[in-house]
């Protein structure tokens, strides 16, 4: 069970040492699998005892190579709507365990793997029979018994009792791993290959345990209060950013609004294990009263910056590059050039929105500064595209309230909401849930009552309705249009379609931002 289920009231029913046989518990997933010898799923009110109505259990039995029931694999949760998917995973895991036990039990024997379809020889559904050096069958897995439907496998059998042809000929053909054709005595044809296993290690051999204390090749420091970086793309961007920072190569963090660019930069700074400060210059704060140049509070002379001069190491972050104007860009580049001369150990990082500079006709200092700071660019995906949403939401919620938790059903519903501002929108939604909910688990009904039901992302125009393929494409265009804040040009570039196509599908109303015309 996962941590969330373990902390729920339902977990008190599923603990080590509890008895789940049907004569004591009535109908339940574990007892049913033990009784029938087949994978089973019992959900909620299907349990005999009303006290188990909050639990959904999926169980699969595990047999040894002699067909004896030796174990059971169970998954218990509060989710009744994923049973088919979970049952398939549990059955696959049980088959994997059985096959590994089968190979371990028959070390020293030749194991014949066979299946009617050649591509299935590498899957868990492959049939396996073990044969000793005399051609006597010493065991068979469950898949083999199912494939040999109509052939009795009880009692000692020889290879020739199952397949046409001699055992020695098959061994010579498959010794080099070749796939051959086998035909049983019911004229069923199979693809087969031989798996040779190592003999068991005798008790006379001395074993010695060696402890390895090597450090990992690369690790990202992770504390309990750190942001979550479990998405593969985010972790890869973090690796590249840390390496670039150590090599003193300027790096740009690209991502949509609210994707965590500033937090990402702070984490890179912390990972460098330096006592130096993190100094930020935000180009979007420039306020030109007379259009002549940047205000003094944006960029001051380097000689007056004690937060830089007093530290040999540190990081300078230039945020919102696309907001640069001509005088600002020249000043920033001069500032960075002088910084790299007098403080060569400082790291330079910048942040930008993807393609935000595409529509800007930059020249001179602005273009040179932008190109210099974006030569090495890493990208952060939107919250919708990340595969660690549950961990991100739980992390943000823990920072808001230590007394609230999200149930699995609430997390699934929360993930369906559209969030143009990514992390910021999610944090605000979680604050609303905390304010309007009592301490404890926040459930699906709380999300529905407080935040409402998530709308289908993307408007479907009249000419696309009724055609599932056209509707899917139309929703995708509208979803990207919303994420681009109503910028038609950016939407068309992102999706690789014409502006006319975007115009024909979107409903242009009440969308923050510009059309990009």
Short mmCIF file of C-alpha atoms in Angstrom, two decimals:
data_model
loop_
_atom_site.label_atom_id
_atom_site.label_comp_id
_atom_site.label_asym_id
_atom_site.label_seq_id
_atom_site.Cartn_x
_atom_site.Cartn_y
_atom_site.Cartn_z
CA UNK A 1 0.00 0.00 0.00
CA UNK A 2 1.15 3.54 -0.61
CA UNK A 3 1.75 6.09 2.18
CA UNK A 4 -1.58 7.81 1.62
CA UNK A 5 -3.56 4.59 2.01
CA UNK A 6 -1.39 3.56 4.93
CA UNK A 7 -2.46 6.68 6.82
CA UNK A 8 -6.18 6.24 6.07
CA UNK A 9 -8.78 4.44 8.17
CA UNK A 10 -8.99 1.68 5.54
CA UNK A 11 -5.40 0.63 6.19
CA UNK A 12 -6.37 -0.68 9.63
CA UNK A 13 -8.13 -3.55 7.88
CA UNK A 14 -5.07 -4.58 5.86
CA UNK A 15 -2.11 -5.25 8.13
CA UNK A 16 0.60 -7.86 8.49
CA UNK A 17 -0.69 -10.85 10.41
CA UNK A 18 -4.39 -10.39 9.62
CA UNK A 19 -6.34 -13.39 8.34
CA UNK A 20 -8.31 -13.01 5.11
CA UNK A 21 -9.61 -16.53 4.49
CA UNK A 22 -13.21 -16.54 3.30
CA UNK A 23 -14.55 -18.60 6.21
CA UNK A 24 -13.59 -15.77 8.61
CA UNK A 25 -13.82 -12.63 6.45
CA UNK A 26 -16.46 -13.53 3.90
CA UNK A 27 -15.98 -12.41 0.30
CA UNK A 28 -12.72 -10.48 -0.17
CA UNK A 29 -10.01 -10.20 -2.81
CA UNK A 30 -7.29 -12.12 -0.98
CA UNK A 31 -9.53 -14.91 0.22
CA UNK A 32 -11.15 -15.30 -3.19
CA UNK A 33 -7.78 -15.60 -4.93
CA UNK A 34 -6.65 -18.21 -2.38
CA UNK A 35 -9.89 -20.15 -2.81
CA UNK A 36 -10.08 -20.14 -6.62
CA UNK A 37 -6.39 -20.02 -7.50
CA UNK A 38 -7.14 -17.24 -9.98
CA UNK A 39 -6.54 -13.47 -9.94
CA UNK A 40 -9.49 -11.68 -8.34
CA UNK A 41 -10.72 -8.16 -7.62
CA UNK A 42 -13.23 -7.23 -4.90
CA UNK A 43 -14.14 -3.57 -4.62
CA UNK A 44 -15.97 -1.58 -1.95
CA UNK A 45 -19.47 -2.89 -1.19
CA UNK A 46 -18.70 -6.20 -2.94
CA UNK A 47 -17.04 -7.24 0.33
CA UNK A 48 -19.18 -9.44 2.56
CA UNK A 49 -18.46 -7.35 5.67
CA UNK A 50 -19.66 -3.74 5.60
CA UNK A 51 -16.55 -2.68 7.52
CA UNK A 52 -14.44 -3.39 4.41
CA UNK A 53 -16.61 -1.29 2.07
CA UNK A 54 -13.94 1.42 1.87
CA UNK A 55 -11.27 -0.95 0.57
CA UNK A 56 -10.63 -2.18 -2.97
CA UNK A 57 -8.35 -5.21 -3.24
CA UNK A 58 -6.79 -6.89 -6.26
CA UNK A 59 -4.95 -10.15 -5.62
CA UNK A 60 -3.17 -12.81 -7.67
CA UNK A 61 -1.90 -16.21 -6.44
CA UNK A 62 1.68 -17.36 -6.95
CA UNK A 63 2.50 -21.02 -7.75
CA UNK A 64 5.78 -22.90 -7.82
CA UNK A 65 7.00 -25.10 -10.68
CA UNK A 66 5.12 -28.10 -9.23
CA UNK A 67 1.80 -26.25 -9.26
CA UNK A 68 1.67 -25.69 -5.49
CA UNK A 69 0.24 -22.43 -4.14
CA UNK A 70 3.11 -20.75 -2.28
CA UNK A 71 2.12 -17.09 -2.04
CA UNK A 72 -0.19 -14.25 -2.91
CA UNK A 73 0.35 -10.74 -4.26
CA UNK A 74 -2.20 -8.11 -3.18
CA UNK A 75 -2.74 -4.41 -3.90
CA UNK A 76 -5.19 -2.58 -1.63
CA UNK A 77 -6.37 1.00 -2.12
CA UNK A 78 -9.29 3.38 -1.81
CA UNK A 79 -9.73 3.65 -5.58
CA UNK A 80 -12.57 1.56 -7.02
CA UNK A 81 -12.25 2.90 -10.58
CA UNK A 82 -8.86 1.48 -11.59
CA UNK A 83 -9.42 -2.18 -10.85
CA UNK A 84 -9.01 -3.51 -14.40
CA UNK A 85 -5.71 -1.70 -14.86
CA UNK A 86 -4.46 -2.70 -11.42
CA UNK A 87 -5.53 -6.33 -11.89
CA UNK A 88 -3.54 -6.55 -15.11
CA UNK A 89 -0.44 -5.16 -13.36
CA UNK A 90 -0.81 -7.48 -10.37
CA UNK A 91 -1.27 -10.54 -12.62
CA UNK A 92 1.80 -9.53 -14.64
CA UNK A 93 3.86 -9.08 -11.46
CA UNK A 94 2.74 -12.48 -10.14
CA UNK A 95 3.73 -14.12 -13.45
CA UNK A 96 7.11 -12.42 -13.25
CA UNK A 97 7.65 -13.78 -9.72
CA UNK A 98 6.59 -17.29 -10.78
CA UNK A 99 8.91 -17.30 -13.78
CA UNK A 100 11.87 -16.11 -11.73
CA UNK A 101 11.17 -18.76 -9.09
CA UNK A 102 10.86 -21.36 -11.85
CA UNK A 103 14.28 -20.50 -13.27
CA UNK A 104 15.80 -20.52 -9.78
CA UNK A 105 14.22 -23.90 -8.91
CA UNK A 106 15.59 -25.54 -12.05
CA UNK A 107 19.15 -24.33 -12.19
CA UNK A 108 21.24 -26.91 -13.99
CA UNK A 109 18.30 -28.05 -16.14
CA UNK A 110 17.70 -26.92 -19.70
CA UNK A 111 14.65 -24.63 -19.82
CA UNK A 112 12.65 -24.58 -23.04
CA UNK A 113 10.75 -21.35 -23.62
CA UNK A 114 7.96 -21.61 -26.19
CA UNK A 115 4.92 -19.72 -27.48
CA UNK A 116 2.73 -19.80 -30.61
CA UNK A 117 3.93 -16.26 -31.46
CA UNK A 118 7.66 -15.61 -31.71
CA UNK A 119 7.47 -12.03 -30.39
CA UNK A 120 6.03 -13.36 -27.09
CA UNK A 121 9.19 -15.36 -26.29
CA UNK A 122 10.54 -12.39 -24.32
CA UNK A 123 7.35 -11.70 -22.34
CA UNK A 124 6.01 -13.04 -19.05
CA UNK A 125 3.36 -15.09 -20.90
CA UNK A 126 5.96 -17.43 -22.38
CA UNK A 127 5.57 -21.14 -21.60
CA UNK A 128 8.51 -22.83 -19.88
CA UNK A 129 9.32 -26.49 -19.25
CA UNK A 130 12.51 -27.68 -17.57
CA UNK A 131 14.25 -30.79 -18.89
CA UNK A 132 17.17 -32.69 -17.34
CA UNK A 133 20.05 -34.13 -19.32
CA UNK A 134 18.13 -37.37 -19.97
CA UNK A 135 15.21 -35.53 -21.56
CA UNK A 136 12.93 -35.93 -18.53
CA UNK A 137 10.60 -33.01 -17.81
CA UNK A 138 11.16 -31.79 -14.25
CA UNK A 139 8.74 -28.86 -14.15
CA UNK A 140 6.42 -26.52 -16.08
CA UNK A 141 5.16 -23.01 -15.38
CA UNK A 142 1.50 -21.97 -15.48
CA UNK A 143 1.69 -20.57 -19.00
CA UNK A 144 2.99 -23.92 -20.24
CA UNK A 145 0.04 -25.70 -18.63
CA UNK A 146 -2.34 -23.30 -20.37
CA UNK A 147 -0.64 -23.73 -23.75
CA UNK A 148 -0.71 -27.52 -23.36
CA UNK A 149 -4.49 -27.48 -23.02
CA UNK A 150 -5.65 -31.08 -23.49
CA UNK A 151 -2.33 -32.69 -22.57
CA UNK A 152 -1.97 -34.19 -19.08
CA UNK A 153 1.22 -32.99 -17.40
CA UNK A 154 0.74 -34.91 -14.14
CA UNK A 155 3.36 -37.50 -13.32
CA UNK A 156 6.82 -37.95 -14.87
CA UNK A 157 7.01 -37.08 -18.57
CA UNK A 158 9.69 -37.22 -21.20
CA UNK A 159 10.35 -34.49 -23.74
CA UNK A 160 9.24 -36.93 -26.46
CA UNK A 161 5.86 -37.33 -24.72
CA UNK A 162 5.10 -33.66 -25.42
CA UNK A 163 6.90 -32.72 -28.62
CA UNK A 164 7.66 -34.50 -31.86
CA UNK A 165 11.36 -34.95 -32.49
CA UNK A 166 14.22 -35.90 -30.20
CA UNK A 167 15.48 -33.84 -27.28
CA UNK A 168 19.11 -34.10 -28.42
CA UNK A 169 18.29 -32.60 -31.82
CA UNK A 170 16.50 -29.65 -30.22
CA UNK A 171 19.45 -29.00 -27.87
CA UNK A 172 21.93 -28.93 -30.76
CA UNK A 173 19.74 -26.54 -32.78
CA UNK A 174 19.12 -24.09 -29.92
CA UNK A 175 22.50 -24.19 -28.19
CA UNK A 176 23.49 -20.90 -29.78
CA UNK A 177 20.21 -19.20 -28.92
CA UNK A 178 18.47 -19.86 -32.23
CA UNK A 179 14.67 -19.96 -32.41
CA UNK A 180 13.21 -23.24 -33.77
CA UNK A 181 9.76 -24.63 -34.45
CA UNK A 182 8.28 -27.30 -32.17
CA UNK A 183 5.11 -29.33 -32.76
CA UNK A 184 3.29 -31.16 -29.96
CA UNK A 185 1.32 -34.40 -30.34
CA UNK A 186 -1.91 -32.44 -30.87
CA UNK A 187 -0.27 -30.82 -33.92
CA UNK A 188 -0.03 -27.39 -32.25
CA UNK A 189 3.01 -25.44 -33.49
CA UNK A 190 5.26 -23.25 -31.32
CA UNK A 191 8.33 -21.06 -31.62
CA UNK A 192 10.92 -22.18 -29.07
CA UNK A 193 14.36 -21.39 -27.74
CA UNK A 194 16.55 -22.95 -25.07
CA UNK A 195 17.58 -21.19 -21.88
CA UNK A 196 20.60 -22.73 -20.15
CA UNK A 197 20.94 -21.81 -16.47
CA UNK A 198 23.96 -22.07 -14.23
CA UNK A 199 24.05 -24.95 -11.73
CA UNK A 200 23.38 -24.24 -8.08
CA UNK A 201 26.29 -23.08 -5.99
CA UNK A 202 27.32 -25.85 -3.61
CA UNK A 203 27.52 -25.40 0.13
CA UNK A 204 31.26 -26.10 0.03
CA UNK A 205 31.98 -22.80 -1.73
CA UNK A 206 32.92 -19.98 0.62
CA UNK A 207 30.95 -16.77 0.24
CA UNK A 208 32.33 -13.37 1.15
CA UNK A 209 30.21 -10.22 1.36
CA UNK A 210 31.95 -7.09 0.08
CA UNK A 211 30.59 -3.69 1.05
CA UNK A 212 30.71 -1.02 -1.66
CA UNK A 213 30.55 2.57 -0.44
CA UNK A 214 30.97 4.35 -3.77
CA UNK A 215 29.14 7.61 -4.36
CA UNK A 216 26.64 7.91 -7.24
CA UNK A 217 27.87 9.30 -10.53
CA UNK A 218 25.52 12.26 -10.17
CA UNK A 219 23.07 13.24 -7.48
CA UNK A 220 20.76 16.18 -6.92
CA UNK A 221 20.65 17.26 -3.26
CA UNK A 222 17.08 16.82 -2.03
CA UNK A 223 15.84 17.98 1.33
CA UNK A 224 12.33 17.69 2.69
CA UNK A 225 11.68 21.39 2.05
CA UNK A 226 13.13 21.34 -1.48
CA UNK A 227 10.91 21.61 -4.56
CA UNK A 228 10.05 18.41 -6.39
CA UNK A 229 12.16 17.53 -9.44
CA UNK A 230 11.07 13.95 -10.15
CA UNK A 231 10.01 14.53 -13.77
CA UNK A 232 12.66 13.12 -16.10
CA UNK A 233 12.88 16.27 -18.25
CA UNK A 234 13.22 18.52 -15.21
CA UNK A 235 15.93 16.31 -13.71
CA UNK A 236 17.83 16.34 -17.01
CA UNK A 237 17.58 20.14 -17.14
CA UNK A 238 18.85 20.29 -13.56
CA UNK A 239 21.87 18.13 -14.43
CA UNK A 240 22.76 20.31 -17.41
CA UNK A 241 22.29 23.50 -15.40
CA UNK A 242 24.53 22.32 -12.56
CA UNK A 243 27.25 21.21 -14.98
CA UNK A 244 27.06 24.51 -16.84
CA UNK A 245 27.24 26.47 -13.59
CA UNK A 246 30.32 24.53 -12.48
CA UNK A 247 31.93 25.20 -15.87
CA UNK A 248 31.03 28.91 -15.56
CA UNK A 249 28.99 28.73 -18.78
CA UNK A 250 26.02 31.15 -18.87
CA UNK A 251 22.78 29.19 -18.98
CA UNK A 252 19.19 30.21 -19.72
CA UNK A 253 16.19 28.53 -18.07
CA UNK A 254 13.25 28.59 -20.48
CA UNK A 255 9.69 27.92 -19.37
CA UNK A 256 6.13 29.21 -19.40
CA UNK A 257 4.83 31.54 -16.69
CA UNK A 258 4.64 29.72 -13.37
CA UNK A 259 6.66 26.69 -14.49
CA UNK A 260 9.17 27.28 -11.67
CA UNK A 261 12.05 29.06 -13.42
CA UNK A 262 13.01 31.16 -10.38
CA UNK A 263 12.72 28.20 -8.01
CA UNK A 264 14.82 26.16 -10.43
CA UNK A 265 17.55 28.82 -10.41
CA UNK A 266 17.53 28.91 -6.60
CA UNK A 267 17.90 25.11 -6.47
CA UNK A 268 20.87 25.20 -8.84
CA UNK A 269 22.47 27.83 -6.62
CA UNK A 270 21.91 25.70 -3.51
CA UNK A 271 23.30 22.59 -5.21
CA UNK A 272 26.63 24.34 -5.82
CA UNK A 273 27.28 24.25 -2.05
CA UNK A 274 28.63 27.79 -2.06
CA UNK A 275 28.29 30.44 0.63
CA UNK A 276 28.03 33.13 -2.01
CA UNK A 277 24.81 35.09 -2.55
CA UNK A 278 22.24 34.86 -5.33
CA UNK A 279 21.84 38.31 -6.93
CA UNK A 280 18.86 38.96 -9.22
CA UNK A 281 18.35 41.54 -11.96
CA UNK A 282 14.74 41.54 -13.22
CA UNK A 283 14.47 43.18 -16.64
CA UNK A 284 10.67 43.46 -16.35
CA UNK A 285 11.05 46.01 -13.52
CA UNK A 286 12.62 48.59 -15.82
CA UNK A 287 10.49 51.74 -15.84
CA UNK A 288 11.64 54.23 -18.45
CA UNK A 289 10.29 57.65 -17.64
CA UNK A 290 12.25 59.46 -20.33
CA UNK A 291 13.20 56.45 -22.53
CA UNK A 292 16.84 57.40 -22.05
CA UNK A 293 18.09 54.54 -19.99
CA UNK A 294 17.49 52.09 -17.14
CA UNK A 295 16.73 53.43 -13.68
CA UNK A 296 19.45 53.36 -11.07
CA UNK A 297 17.65 50.81 -8.94
CA UNK A 298 17.70 48.24 -11.77
CA UNK A 299 21.44 48.09 -12.32
CA UNK A 300 23.96 49.96 -10.23
CA UNK A 301 27.67 50.26 -10.86
CA UNK A 302 29.53 47.08 -10.01
CA UNK A 303 31.97 48.95 -7.78
CA UNK A 304 29.10 49.78 -5.39
CA UNK A 305 27.64 46.28 -5.16
CA UNK A 306 28.95 45.06 -1.82
CA UNK A 307 26.83 41.89 -2.13
CA UNK A 308 29.12 40.92 -5.04
CA UNK A 309 32.49 42.45 -4.14
CA UNK A 310 32.56 40.78 -0.72
CA UNK A 311 32.13 37.23 -2.13
CA UNK A 312 34.42 35.23 -4.39
CA UNK A 313 31.57 32.87 -5.37
CA UNK A 314 27.92 33.48 -6.14
CA UNK A 315 25.28 33.49 -8.84
CA UNK A 316 23.81 36.32 -10.91
CA UNK A 317 20.32 35.65 -12.33
CA UNK A 318 18.96 37.90 -15.09
CA UNK A 319 15.20 37.32 -15.13
CA UNK A 320 12.71 37.98 -17.95
CA UNK A 321 15.20 38.53 -20.75
CA UNK A 322 12.48 39.39 -23.25
CA UNK A 323 11.67 42.56 -21.28
CA UNK A 324 15.05 44.08 -22.12
CA UNK A 325 15.22 47.38 -23.96
CA UNK A 326 18.17 48.88 -25.77
CA UNK A 327 19.85 50.84 -22.94
CA UNK A 328 19.11 48.07 -20.44
CA UNK A 329 20.73 45.38 -22.60
CA UNK A 330 23.96 47.31 -23.02
CA UNK A 331 24.13 48.03 -19.31
CA UNK A 332 23.50 44.38 -18.41
CA UNK A 333 26.19 43.13 -20.79
CA UNK A 334 28.74 45.63 -19.42
CA UNK A 335 27.79 44.58 -15.90
CA UNK A 336 28.30 40.88 -16.72
CA UNK A 337 31.59 41.50 -18.55
CA UNK A 338 33.05 43.37 -15.58
CA UNK A 339 31.69 40.77 -13.16
CA UNK A 340 33.41 37.95 -15.05
CA UNK A 341 36.66 39.90 -14.98
CA UNK A 342 36.82 40.67 -11.27
CA UNK A 343 34.81 37.67 -10.01
CA UNK A 344 35.50 34.81 -12.47
CA UNK A 345 34.03 32.20 -10.08
CA UNK A 346 30.54 33.71 -10.25
CA UNK A 347 27.87 31.83 -12.27
CA UNK A 348 25.58 33.57 -14.75
CA UNK A 349 21.99 32.39 -15.28
CA UNK A 350 18.96 33.91 -17.01
CA UNK A 351 15.27 33.07 -17.39
CA UNK A 352 12.97 33.50 -20.37
CA UNK A 353 9.62 32.42 -21.80
CA UNK A 354 9.94 30.09 -24.86
CA UNK A 355 9.75 31.97 -28.17
CA UNK A 356 8.92 35.21 -26.37
CA UNK A 357 11.61 36.97 -28.36
CA UNK A 358 10.52 35.58 -31.73
CA UNK A 359 8.22 38.50 -32.58
CA UNK A 360 10.65 41.18 -31.41
CA UNK A 361 12.81 42.88 -34.00
CA UNK A 362 15.92 43.22 -31.90
CA UNK A 363 19.20 44.67 -33.05
CA UNK A 364 22.42 45.91 -31.52
CA UNK A 365 23.07 45.43 -27.81
CA UNK A 366 19.73 43.75 -27.14
CA UNK A 367 20.27 40.99 -29.72
CA UNK A 368 23.90 40.41 -28.70
CA UNK A 369 23.00 40.24 -25.00
CA UNK A 370 20.12 37.84 -25.64
CA UNK A 371 22.25 35.55 -27.82
CA UNK A 372 25.14 35.54 -25.33
CA UNK A 373 22.90 34.59 -22.43
CA UNK A 374 20.86 31.93 -24.27
CA UNK A 375 23.58 29.89 -25.99
CA UNK A 376 23.04 27.12 -23.45
CA UNK A 377 19.29 26.76 -22.78
CA UNK A 378 17.38 24.20 -20.74
CA UNK A 379 13.60 23.92 -20.81
CA UNK A 380 11.08 23.39 -18.03
CA UNK A 381 7.80 21.69 -19.05
CA UNK A 382 4.45 23.05 -17.97
CA UNK A 383 2.80 21.52 -14.92
CA UNK A 384 0.33 19.75 -17.19
CA UNK A 385 3.14 18.00 -19.08
CA UNK A 386 5.07 16.87 -15.99
CA UNK A 387 4.67 13.30 -14.73
CA UNK A 388 5.29 14.18 -11.06
CA UNK A 389 2.13 16.25 -10.54
CA UNK A 390 1.07 14.31 -7.44
CA UNK A 391 4.44 14.88 -5.75
CA UNK A 392 4.45 18.58 -6.69
CA UNK A 393 0.92 19.09 -5.34
CA UNK A 394 1.72 17.22 -2.11
CA UNK A 395 4.89 19.28 -1.67
CA UNK A 396 3.07 22.59 -2.14
CA UNK A 397 0.24 21.48 0.16
CA UNK A 398 2.73 20.52 2.89
CA UNK A 399 4.12 24.06 2.75
CA UNK A 400 0.62 25.52 3.12
CA UNK A 401 -0.72 23.20 5.83
CA UNK A 402 0.79 20.23 7.62
CA UNK A 403 -2.68 19.10 8.74
CA UNK A 404 -4.19 18.49 5.29
CA UNK A 405 -3.65 15.70 2.78
CA UNK A 406 -5.07 14.99 -0.67
CA UNK A 407 -6.81 11.67 -1.25
CA UNK A 408 -6.01 9.79 -4.44
CA UNK A 409 -9.40 10.60 -5.98
CA UNK A 410 -9.00 14.29 -5.12
CA UNK A 411 -5.51 14.30 -6.63
CA UNK A 412 -6.81 12.72 -9.85
CA UNK A 413 -9.57 15.34 -10.16
CA UNK A 414 -7.23 18.21 -9.28
CA UNK A 415 -4.84 17.17 -12.04
CA UNK A 416 -7.53 17.70 -14.70
CA UNK A 417 -7.81 21.47 -14.16
CA UNK A 418 -6.33 23.84 -16.74
CA UNK A 419 -3.74 26.20 -15.19
CA UNK A 420 -2.35 28.96 -17.42
CA UNK A 421 -0.05 30.10 -14.59
CA UNK A 422 1.03 26.58 -13.65
CA UNK A 423 2.47 26.46 -10.09
CA UNK A 424 0.90 29.76 -9.06
CA UNK A 425 -2.60 28.59 -10.01
CA UNK A 426 -2.08 25.23 -8.30
CA UNK A 427 -0.87 26.91 -5.09
CA UNK A 428 -3.92 29.20 -5.03
CA UNK A 429 -6.27 26.25 -5.59
CA UNK A 430 -4.63 24.33 -2.74
CA UNK A 431 -4.96 27.37 -0.44
CA UNK A 432 -8.69 27.50 -1.22
CA UNK A 433 -9.03 23.81 -0.39
CA UNK A 434 -7.20 24.27 2.91
CA UNK A 435 -9.27 27.29 3.92
CA UNK A 436 -12.60 25.60 3.16
CA UNK A 437 -11.74 22.09 4.43
CA UNK A 438 -11.25 20.69 7.89
CA UNK A 439 -7.93 19.16 8.83
CA UNK A 440 -7.43 15.66 7.44
CA UNK A 441 -7.90 14.15 4.02
CA UNK A 442 -9.18 16.45 1.27
CA UNK A 443 -11.44 14.26 -0.84
CA UNK A 444 -12.89 14.40 -4.32
CA UNK A 445 -16.20 15.85 -3.13
CA UNK A 446 -14.30 18.73 -1.47
CA UNK A 447 -12.57 19.58 -4.74
CA UNK A 448 -15.90 19.49 -6.61
CA UNK A 449 -17.66 21.67 -4.03
CA UNK A 450 -14.88 24.24 -3.61
CA UNK A 451 -13.26 24.41 -7.05
CA UNK A 452 -16.06 23.00 -9.18
CA UNK A 453 -15.64 20.42 -11.91
CA UNK A 454 -12.80 20.98 -14.39
CA UNK A 455 -14.08 22.02 -17.79
CA UNK A 456 -13.01 20.22 -20.92
CA UNK A 457 -9.83 21.98 -21.95
CA UNK A 458 -10.33 23.62 -25.28
CA UNK A 459 -13.41 24.93 -27.06
CA UNK A 460 -14.74 22.84 -29.96
CA UNK A 461 -15.90 24.90 -32.91
CA UNK A 462 -19.15 24.15 -34.73
CA UNK A 463 -17.56 22.66 -37.85
CA UNK A 464 -15.52 20.15 -35.78
CA UNK A 465 -18.36 18.87 -33.60
CA UNK A 466 -19.49 15.34 -34.30
CA UNK A 467 -16.14 14.11 -35.64
CA UNK A 468 -13.96 12.67 -32.88
CA UNK A 469 -10.69 13.18 -34.80
CA UNK A 470 -11.47 16.80 -35.66
CA UNK A 471 -12.71 17.46 -32.10
CA UNK A 472 -9.41 16.21 -30.63
CA UNK A 473 -7.40 18.44 -32.96
CA UNK A 474 -9.67 21.41 -32.23
CA UNK A 475 -9.31 20.96 -28.46
CA UNK A 476 -5.54 20.75 -28.80
CA UNK A 477 -5.45 24.06 -30.72
CA UNK A 478 -7.67 25.75 -28.13
CA UNK A 479 -5.64 24.33 -25.23
CA UNK A 480 -2.39 25.67 -26.67
CA UNK A 481 -4.09 28.98 -27.49
CA UNK A 482 -5.04 29.37 -23.81
CA UNK A 483 -1.55 28.38 -22.66
CA UNK A 484 -0.07 30.99 -24.99
CA UNK A 485 -2.32 33.64 -23.39
CA UNK A 486 -4.24 34.26 -26.60
CA UNK A 487 -1.12 34.79 -28.75
CA UNK A 488 -2.14 33.42 -32.17
CA UNK A 489 1.37 33.68 -33.65
CA UNK A 490 2.92 31.78 -30.75
CA UNK A 491 0.16 29.14 -30.92
CA UNK A 492 0.71 28.56 -34.64
CA UNK A 493 4.50 28.23 -34.20
CA UNK A 494 4.19 25.86 -31.25
CA UNK A 495 1.77 23.53 -33.04
CA UNK A 496 3.29 23.92 -36.50
CA UNK A 497 0.06 25.12 -38.11
CA UNK A 498 -0.88 28.31 -39.93
CA UNK A 499 -2.39 31.33 -38.21
CA UNK A 500 -5.48 30.90 -40.39
CA UNK A 501 -5.97 27.43 -38.91
CA UNK A 502 -5.72 28.80 -35.38
CA UNK A 503 -8.16 31.62 -36.16
CA UNK A 504 -10.68 29.14 -37.59
CA UNK A 505 -10.77 27.00 -34.45
CA UNK A 506 -10.43 29.38 -31.48
CA UNK A 507 -13.12 31.47 -29.89
CA UNK A 508 -11.42 34.82 -29.37
CA UNK A 509 -12.91 36.20 -26.21
CA UNK A 510 -11.82 37.09 -22.69
CA UNK A 511 -8.32 35.71 -23.09
CA UNK A 512 -5.50 37.55 -21.35
CA UNK A 513 -2.65 38.60 -23.58
CA UNK A 514 -2.29 39.71 -27.16
CA UNK A 515 -3.21 38.08 -30.41
CA UNK A 516 0.28 38.46 -31.79
CA UNK A 517 -0.97 40.27 -34.84
#
